[in-house]
Amino acid sequence: MDTIIFGNGRLGRAIADAFRDRGIEPRLLGRPTAGGHPPAALTGADLVVDATRAEAVRPSVEVALAAGVRRFVIATTGWDADREHIERALERHGAAAVAAPNLSLGAAVFLRLVEQAGNLFERVDGFEPYVLEWHRREKRDRPSGTARELVRRLRTIAVDDVAVIRAGSSPGMHLVGFDAPGETIELRLTARDRSAYAAGAIAAADWLTAEPRAAGLHPFDVIVDDLLSRSPQLPLAATA
Ligand SMILES: NC(=O)c1ccc[n+]([C@@H]2O[C@H](COP(=O)([O-])OP(=O)(O)OC[C@H]3O[C@@H](n4cnc5c(N)ncnc54)[C@H](OP(=O)(O)O)[C@@H]3O)[C@@H](O)[C@H]2O)c1
């Protein structure tokens, strides 16, 4: 499978390693010098994984579409303002993309646990939810895409309420608590490295190549549902 990874930073390199572990040598492309990636350099690719920066996603997807690429995994976060435009472009070209602010399978299950916890605590008097996230100092978007998704699923708090730490080299920690006068319940997701994100990117690539998928953007939950449905020991149902 001819695979291109846009972005040769921490995540792009981790995803490249995961592809190599499966015997696929991807083309790992860093920031282009000027005027974007030349379409000729992308022709023939079966799949593009984007692990760049928010502002690069739209031009990168557009040039890859023009070069004939029809499968995308968009790992980059913070490009919500371009979401509608990108979705329309994918649909026009009959292309499918999996896009997720957090590609870790553990995080996907964590999001479902948080959603269920939120539903339960909403029905118990006196509990107030909170969200805290900690990432390495250089991470640009704040709060993180995962924190935004946690807020969306909790429903009762706003993005502005998220406590954000930018310090050191943490690849990602998210803490969700439910606090009442006499007790606190906490759910915590801690990434130790980027391997879980890379494994999710591979799972998304497998899902895209297994059979033709509908044009447009697909959430990572679809892949999680697919994996869980094939694991009878894990009778978890989607709640999104
Ligand atoms: N979905 C997930 O599970 C997940 C997990 C972790 C991170 N992320 C997100 O993934 C993105 C990358 O994270 P990271 O930790 O790898 O960041 P990073 O280390 O800063 O790497 C990003 C790289 O992309 C390069 N780049 C910028 N524009 C480009 C373009 N048009 N084409 C190719 N490369 C380009 C950057 O070059 P310059 O330095 O020259 O700008 C940089 O080397 C971020 O948005 C992050 O939030 C998502």
Short mmCIF file of C-alpha atoms and ligand atoms in Angstrom, two decimals:
data_model
loop_
_atom_site.label_atom_id
_atom_site.label_comp_id
_atom_site.label_asym_id
_atom_site.label_seq_id
_atom_site.Cartn_x
_atom_site.Cartn_y
_atom_site.Cartn_z
CA MET A 1 0.00 0.00 0.00
CA ASP A 2 1.50 3.33 -1.09
CA THR A 3 1.09 5.48 2.02
CA ILE A 4 2.01 9.12 2.47
CA ILE A 5 2.31 10.72 5.89
CA PHE A 6 2.13 14.51 5.94
CA GLY A 7 4.08 15.81 8.94
CA ASN A 8 7.41 14.44 10.12
CA GLY A 9 7.00 15.58 13.73
CA ARG A 10 6.45 13.43 16.80
CA LEU A 11 3.16 11.91 15.71
CA GLY A 12 4.07 11.50 12.04
CA ARG A 13 7.23 9.61 12.99
CA ALA A 14 5.34 7.37 15.46
CA ILE A 15 2.77 6.51 12.77
CA ALA A 16 5.56 5.82 10.27
CA ASP A 17 7.14 3.38 12.76
CA ALA A 18 3.78 1.61 13.17
CA PHE A 19 3.46 1.19 9.39
CA ARG A 20 7.04 -0.12 9.19
CA ASP A 21 6.19 -2.70 11.87
CA ARG A 22 3.63 -4.02 9.37
CA GLY A 23 6.11 -4.12 6.52
CA ILE A 24 4.92 -0.90 4.86
CA GLU A 25 7.49 1.84 4.22
CA PRO A 26 5.50 5.10 4.10
CA ARG A 27 6.59 8.31 2.44
CA LEU A 28 7.08 10.73 5.34
CA LEU A 29 6.78 14.32 4.08
CA GLY A 30 7.71 17.35 6.16
CA ARG A 31 6.66 20.94 5.64
CA PRO A 32 6.97 21.78 1.92
CA THR A 33 9.41 24.57 1.06
CA ALA A 34 6.94 26.88 -0.76
CA GLY A 35 3.57 26.66 -2.45
CA GLY A 36 2.55 23.39 -0.83
CA HIS A 37 3.22 19.79 -1.76
CA PRO A 38 3.61 19.29 -5.54
CA PRO A 39 0.63 17.16 -6.73
CA ALA A 40 2.97 15.04 -8.89
CA ALA A 41 4.72 13.85 -5.72
CA LEU A 42 1.41 12.48 -4.38
CA THR A 43 0.08 10.71 -7.46
CA GLY A 44 -0.59 7.02 -6.98
CA ALA A 45 -0.87 7.12 -3.18
CA ASP A 46 -3.51 4.78 -1.73
CA LEU A 47 -3.72 6.63 1.56
CA VAL A 48 -2.68 9.92 3.15
CA VAL A 49 -2.26 10.35 6.89
CA ASP A 50 -2.18 13.98 8.02
CA ALA A 51 -0.16 14.71 11.18
CA THR A 52 0.76 18.35 10.63
CA ARG A 53 -0.65 21.59 11.99
CA ALA A 54 -4.23 22.88 11.94
CA GLU A 55 -3.65 25.43 9.18
CA ALA A 56 -1.99 22.83 6.92
CA VAL A 57 -4.87 20.34 6.86
CA ARG A 58 -7.10 22.07 4.31
CA PRO A 59 -4.42 22.75 1.66
CA SER A 60 -2.90 19.29 2.19
CA VAL A 61 -6.22 17.48 1.74
CA GLU A 62 -7.04 19.64 -1.30
CA VAL A 63 -3.77 18.92 -3.08
CA ALA A 64 -4.00 15.20 -2.29
CA LEU A 65 -7.55 15.08 -3.66
CA ALA A 66 -6.38 16.83 -6.81
CA ALA A 67 -3.63 14.22 -7.12
CA GLY A 68 -6.23 11.42 -6.95
CA VAL A 69 -5.93 10.28 -3.31
CA ARG A 70 -9.27 8.95 -2.02
CA ARG A 71 -8.46 7.71 1.51
CA PHE A 72 -7.37 9.91 4.41
CA VAL A 73 -6.68 9.58 8.10
CA ILE A 74 -6.68 13.07 9.61
CA ALA A 75 -4.88 12.94 12.94
CA THR A 76 -4.12 16.67 13.18
CA THR A 77 -6.24 18.64 15.64
CA GLY A 78 -7.56 22.20 15.78
CA TRP A 79 -8.90 22.52 12.18
CA ASP A 80 -12.62 22.76 13.10
CA ALA A 81 -13.01 26.06 11.22
CA ASP A 82 -12.22 24.20 7.96
CA ARG A 83 -14.30 21.15 8.75
CA GLU A 84 -17.28 21.93 6.54
CA HIS A 85 -15.10 22.92 3.59
CA ILE A 86 -13.02 19.74 3.87
CA GLU A 87 -16.11 17.54 4.19
CA ARG A 88 -17.62 19.05 1.02
CA ALA A 89 -14.34 18.60 -0.88
CA LEU A 90 -14.15 14.93 0.15
CA GLU A 91 -17.75 14.37 -0.93
CA ARG A 92 -17.19 16.05 -4.30
CA HIS A 93 -14.27 13.73 -5.00
CA GLY A 94 -15.92 10.57 -3.63
CA ALA A 95 -13.17 10.34 -0.98
CA ALA A 96 -13.43 9.05 2.59
CA ALA A 97 -11.56 10.29 5.67
CA VAL A 98 -11.39 9.15 9.25
CA ALA A 99 -10.82 12.20 11.45
CA ALA A 100 -10.32 12.09 15.20
CA PRO A 101 -8.74 14.39 17.76
CA ASN A 102 -7.62 11.26 19.60
CA LEU A 103 -6.88 8.07 17.70
CA SER A 104 -6.15 5.91 20.72
CA LEU A 105 -8.52 2.98 21.19
CA GLY A 106 -8.15 3.31 24.97
CA ALA A 107 -9.15 6.96 24.71
CA ALA A 108 -12.20 6.00 22.63
CA VAL A 109 -13.37 3.69 25.40
CA PHE A 110 -12.50 6.38 27.98
CA LEU A 111 -14.75 8.87 26.13
CA ARG A 112 -17.61 6.41 26.35
CA LEU A 113 -17.00 5.83 30.05
CA VAL A 114 -17.00 9.60 30.66
CA GLU A 115 -20.22 10.01 28.72
CA GLN A 116 -21.89 7.29 30.76
CA ALA A 117 -20.51 8.71 34.01
CA GLY A 118 -21.83 12.14 33.03
CA ASN A 119 -25.28 10.68 32.40
CA LEU A 120 -25.25 8.99 35.81
CA PHE A 121 -23.95 11.96 37.82
CA GLU A 122 -26.48 14.29 36.17
CA ARG A 123 -29.11 12.21 37.97
CA VAL A 124 -27.44 12.50 41.40
CA ASP A 125 -27.82 15.76 43.34
CA GLY A 126 -24.74 17.82 44.18
CA PHE A 127 -22.15 16.53 41.69
CA GLU A 128 -20.31 19.00 39.46
CA PRO A 129 -18.07 17.81 36.59
CA TYR A 130 -14.64 19.25 35.77
CA VAL A 131 -12.03 18.59 33.08
CA LEU A 132 -8.27 19.14 33.26
CA GLU A 133 -5.77 18.41 30.48
CA TRP A 134 -1.94 18.50 30.48
CA HIS A 135 0.25 18.45 27.38
CA ARG A 136 3.85 19.33 26.50
CA ARG A 137 4.61 23.05 26.50
CA GLU A 138 4.76 23.33 22.68
CA LYS A 139 1.28 21.98 21.98
CA ARG A 140 -0.51 24.80 20.18
CA ASP A 141 -4.23 24.14 20.50
CA ARG A 142 -5.75 24.65 23.93
CA PRO A 143 -7.84 23.05 25.19
CA SER A 144 -6.91 19.89 23.33
CA GLY A 145 -9.23 18.26 20.80
CA THR A 146 -9.82 15.43 23.25
CA ALA A 147 -10.79 17.88 26.02
CA ARG A 148 -13.26 19.51 23.63
CA GLU A 149 -14.74 16.11 22.88
CA LEU A 150 -15.00 15.35 26.63
CA VAL A 151 -16.89 18.62 27.13
CA ARG A 152 -19.20 17.77 24.22
CA ARG A 153 -20.03 14.42 25.76
CA LEU A 154 -20.49 15.78 29.29
CA ARG A 155 -22.90 18.44 27.98
CA THR A 156 -23.12 20.34 31.30
CA ILE A 157 -19.83 22.27 31.12
CA ALA A 158 -18.31 24.64 28.56
CA VAL A 159 -14.95 24.56 26.74
CA ASP A 160 -13.94 27.68 28.74
CA ASP A 161 -14.23 25.64 31.95
CA VAL A 162 -11.41 23.26 30.96
CA ALA A 163 -8.24 23.66 33.06
CA VAL A 164 -5.20 23.54 30.74
CA ILE A 165 -1.58 22.83 31.66
CA ARG A 166 1.20 23.33 29.08
CA ALA A 167 4.47 22.20 30.64
CA GLY A 168 7.25 19.66 30.16
CA SER A 169 6.89 16.87 27.62
CA SER A 170 3.65 15.06 28.48
CA PRO A 171 2.17 13.40 25.35
CA GLY A 172 -1.28 13.86 26.90
CA MET A 173 -3.19 13.55 30.17
CA HIS A 174 -6.93 14.13 30.59
CA LEU A 175 -8.70 14.07 33.93
CA VAL A 176 -12.46 14.16 34.36
CA GLY A 177 -13.88 14.54 37.85
CA PHE A 178 -17.28 14.69 39.45
CA ASP A 179 -17.14 16.60 42.71
CA ALA A 180 -19.72 16.71 45.50
CA PRO A 181 -19.43 18.14 49.04
CA GLY A 182 -18.45 14.80 50.54
CA GLU A 183 -16.58 12.96 47.75
CA THR A 184 -14.85 13.12 44.37
CA ILE A 185 -14.84 10.57 41.58
CA GLU A 186 -12.09 10.86 38.95
CA LEU A 187 -11.48 9.18 35.56
CA ARG A 188 -8.00 9.71 34.12
CA LEU A 189 -6.47 8.97 30.73
CA THR A 190 -2.66 9.14 30.56
CA ALA A 191 -0.73 8.63 27.34
CA ARG A 192 2.82 7.34 27.98
CA ASP A 193 3.96 7.80 24.40
CA ARG A 194 2.42 8.15 20.92
CA SER A 195 2.20 4.44 20.15
CA ALA A 196 -1.52 4.25 21.04
CA TYR A 197 -2.30 7.09 18.59
CA ALA A 198 -0.23 5.35 15.92
CA ALA A 199 -2.06 2.04 16.50
CA GLY A 200 -5.38 3.87 16.04
CA ALA A 201 -4.14 5.46 12.81
CA ILE A 202 -3.32 1.97 11.52
CA ALA A 203 -6.77 0.68 12.58
CA ALA A 204 -8.37 3.60 10.71
CA ALA A 205 -6.23 2.88 7.62
CA ASP A 206 -7.27 -0.79 7.75
CA TRP A 207 -10.94 0.19 7.99
CA LEU A 208 -10.65 2.54 5.01
CA THR A 209 -8.93 -0.05 2.82
CA ALA A 210 -11.04 -3.08 3.86
CA GLU A 211 -13.93 -2.05 1.61
CA PRO A 212 -15.28 1.06 -0.15
CA ARG A 213 -16.53 3.60 2.39
CA ALA A 214 -19.06 6.40 1.99
CA ALA A 215 -17.57 9.71 0.87
CA GLY A 216 -17.03 12.32 3.60
CA LEU A 217 -15.72 12.44 7.14
CA HIS A 218 -16.06 9.46 9.46
CA PRO A 219 -15.57 9.64 13.24
CA PHE A 220 -13.14 7.23 14.94
CA ASP A 221 -16.11 5.76 16.85
CA VAL A 222 -17.09 3.87 13.69
CA ILE A 223 -13.78 2.01 13.76
CA VAL A 224 -14.09 1.40 17.49
CA ASP A 225 -17.59 -0.04 17.01
CA ASP A 226 -16.25 -2.26 14.23
CA LEU A 227 -13.41 -3.58 16.43
CA LEU A 228 -15.65 -4.10 19.47
CA SER A 229 -18.25 -5.93 17.41
CA ARG A 230 -15.53 -8.42 16.44
CA SER A 231 -14.55 -8.98 20.12
CA PRO A 232 -17.28 -10.99 21.86
CA GLN A 233 -15.40 -10.75 25.19
CA LEU A 234 -15.96 -6.96 25.18
CA PRO A 235 -19.72 -6.39 25.12
CA LEU A 236 -19.48 -2.59 25.10
CA ALA A 237 -22.18 -0.71 23.21
CA ALA A 238 -21.74 2.66 21.49
CA THR A 239 -23.34 5.52 23.40
CA ALA A 240 -22.43 8.43 21.15
N1 LIG B 1 -5.41 12.40 16.66
C1 LIG B 1 -4.53 12.01 17.59
O1 LIG B 1 -4.64 10.93 18.19
C2 LIG B 1 -3.36 12.92 17.90
C3 LIG B 1 -2.39 12.53 18.82
C4 LIG B 1 -1.29 13.36 19.02
C5 LIG B 1 -1.20 14.57 18.33
N2 LIG B 1 -2.19 14.93 17.48
C6 LIG B 1 -2.12 16.15 16.67
O2 LIG B 1 -1.31 15.85 15.53
C7 LIG B 1 -0.66 17.05 15.08
C8 LIG B 1 0.84 16.80 15.01
O3 LIG B 1 1.32 16.52 16.31
P1 LIG B 1 2.88 16.37 16.59
O4 LIG B 1 3.00 16.11 18.03
O5 LIG B 1 3.50 15.46 15.61
O6 LIG B 1 3.37 17.88 16.26
P2 LIG B 1 4.80 18.34 15.79
O7 LIG B 1 5.85 17.50 16.44
O8 LIG B 1 4.85 19.82 15.93
O9 LIG B 1 4.86 17.95 14.22
C9 LIG B 1 4.11 18.58 13.22
C10 LIG B 1 5.00 18.57 11.99
O10 LIG B 1 4.24 18.86 10.81
C11 LIG B 1 5.06 19.72 10.00
N3 LIG B 1 4.24 20.40 9.01
C12 LIG B 1 3.62 21.60 9.09
N4 LIG B 1 2.95 21.84 7.94
C13 LIG B 1 3.15 20.77 7.13
C14 LIG B 1 2.72 20.42 5.82
N5 LIG B 1 1.95 21.23 5.08
N6 LIG B 1 3.12 19.23 5.32
C15 LIG B 1 3.90 18.39 6.01
N7 LIG B 1 4.35 18.68 7.27
C16 LIG B 1 3.97 19.87 7.80
C17 LIG B 1 5.70 20.64 11.00
O11 LIG B 1 6.77 21.33 10.45
P3 LIG B 1 7.16 22.78 11.07
O12 LIG B 1 7.77 22.49 12.40
O13 LIG B 1 8.11 23.34 10.07
O14 LIG B 1 5.90 23.58 11.19
C18 LIG B 1 6.10 19.63 12.08
O15 LIG B 1 7.32 18.99 11.78
C19 LIG B 1 -1.09 18.13 16.08
O16 LIG B 1 -2.21 18.81 15.56
C20 LIG B 1 -1.49 17.35 17.32
O17 LIG B 1 -2.41 18.05 18.12
C21 LIG B 1 -3.26 14.13 17.25
#
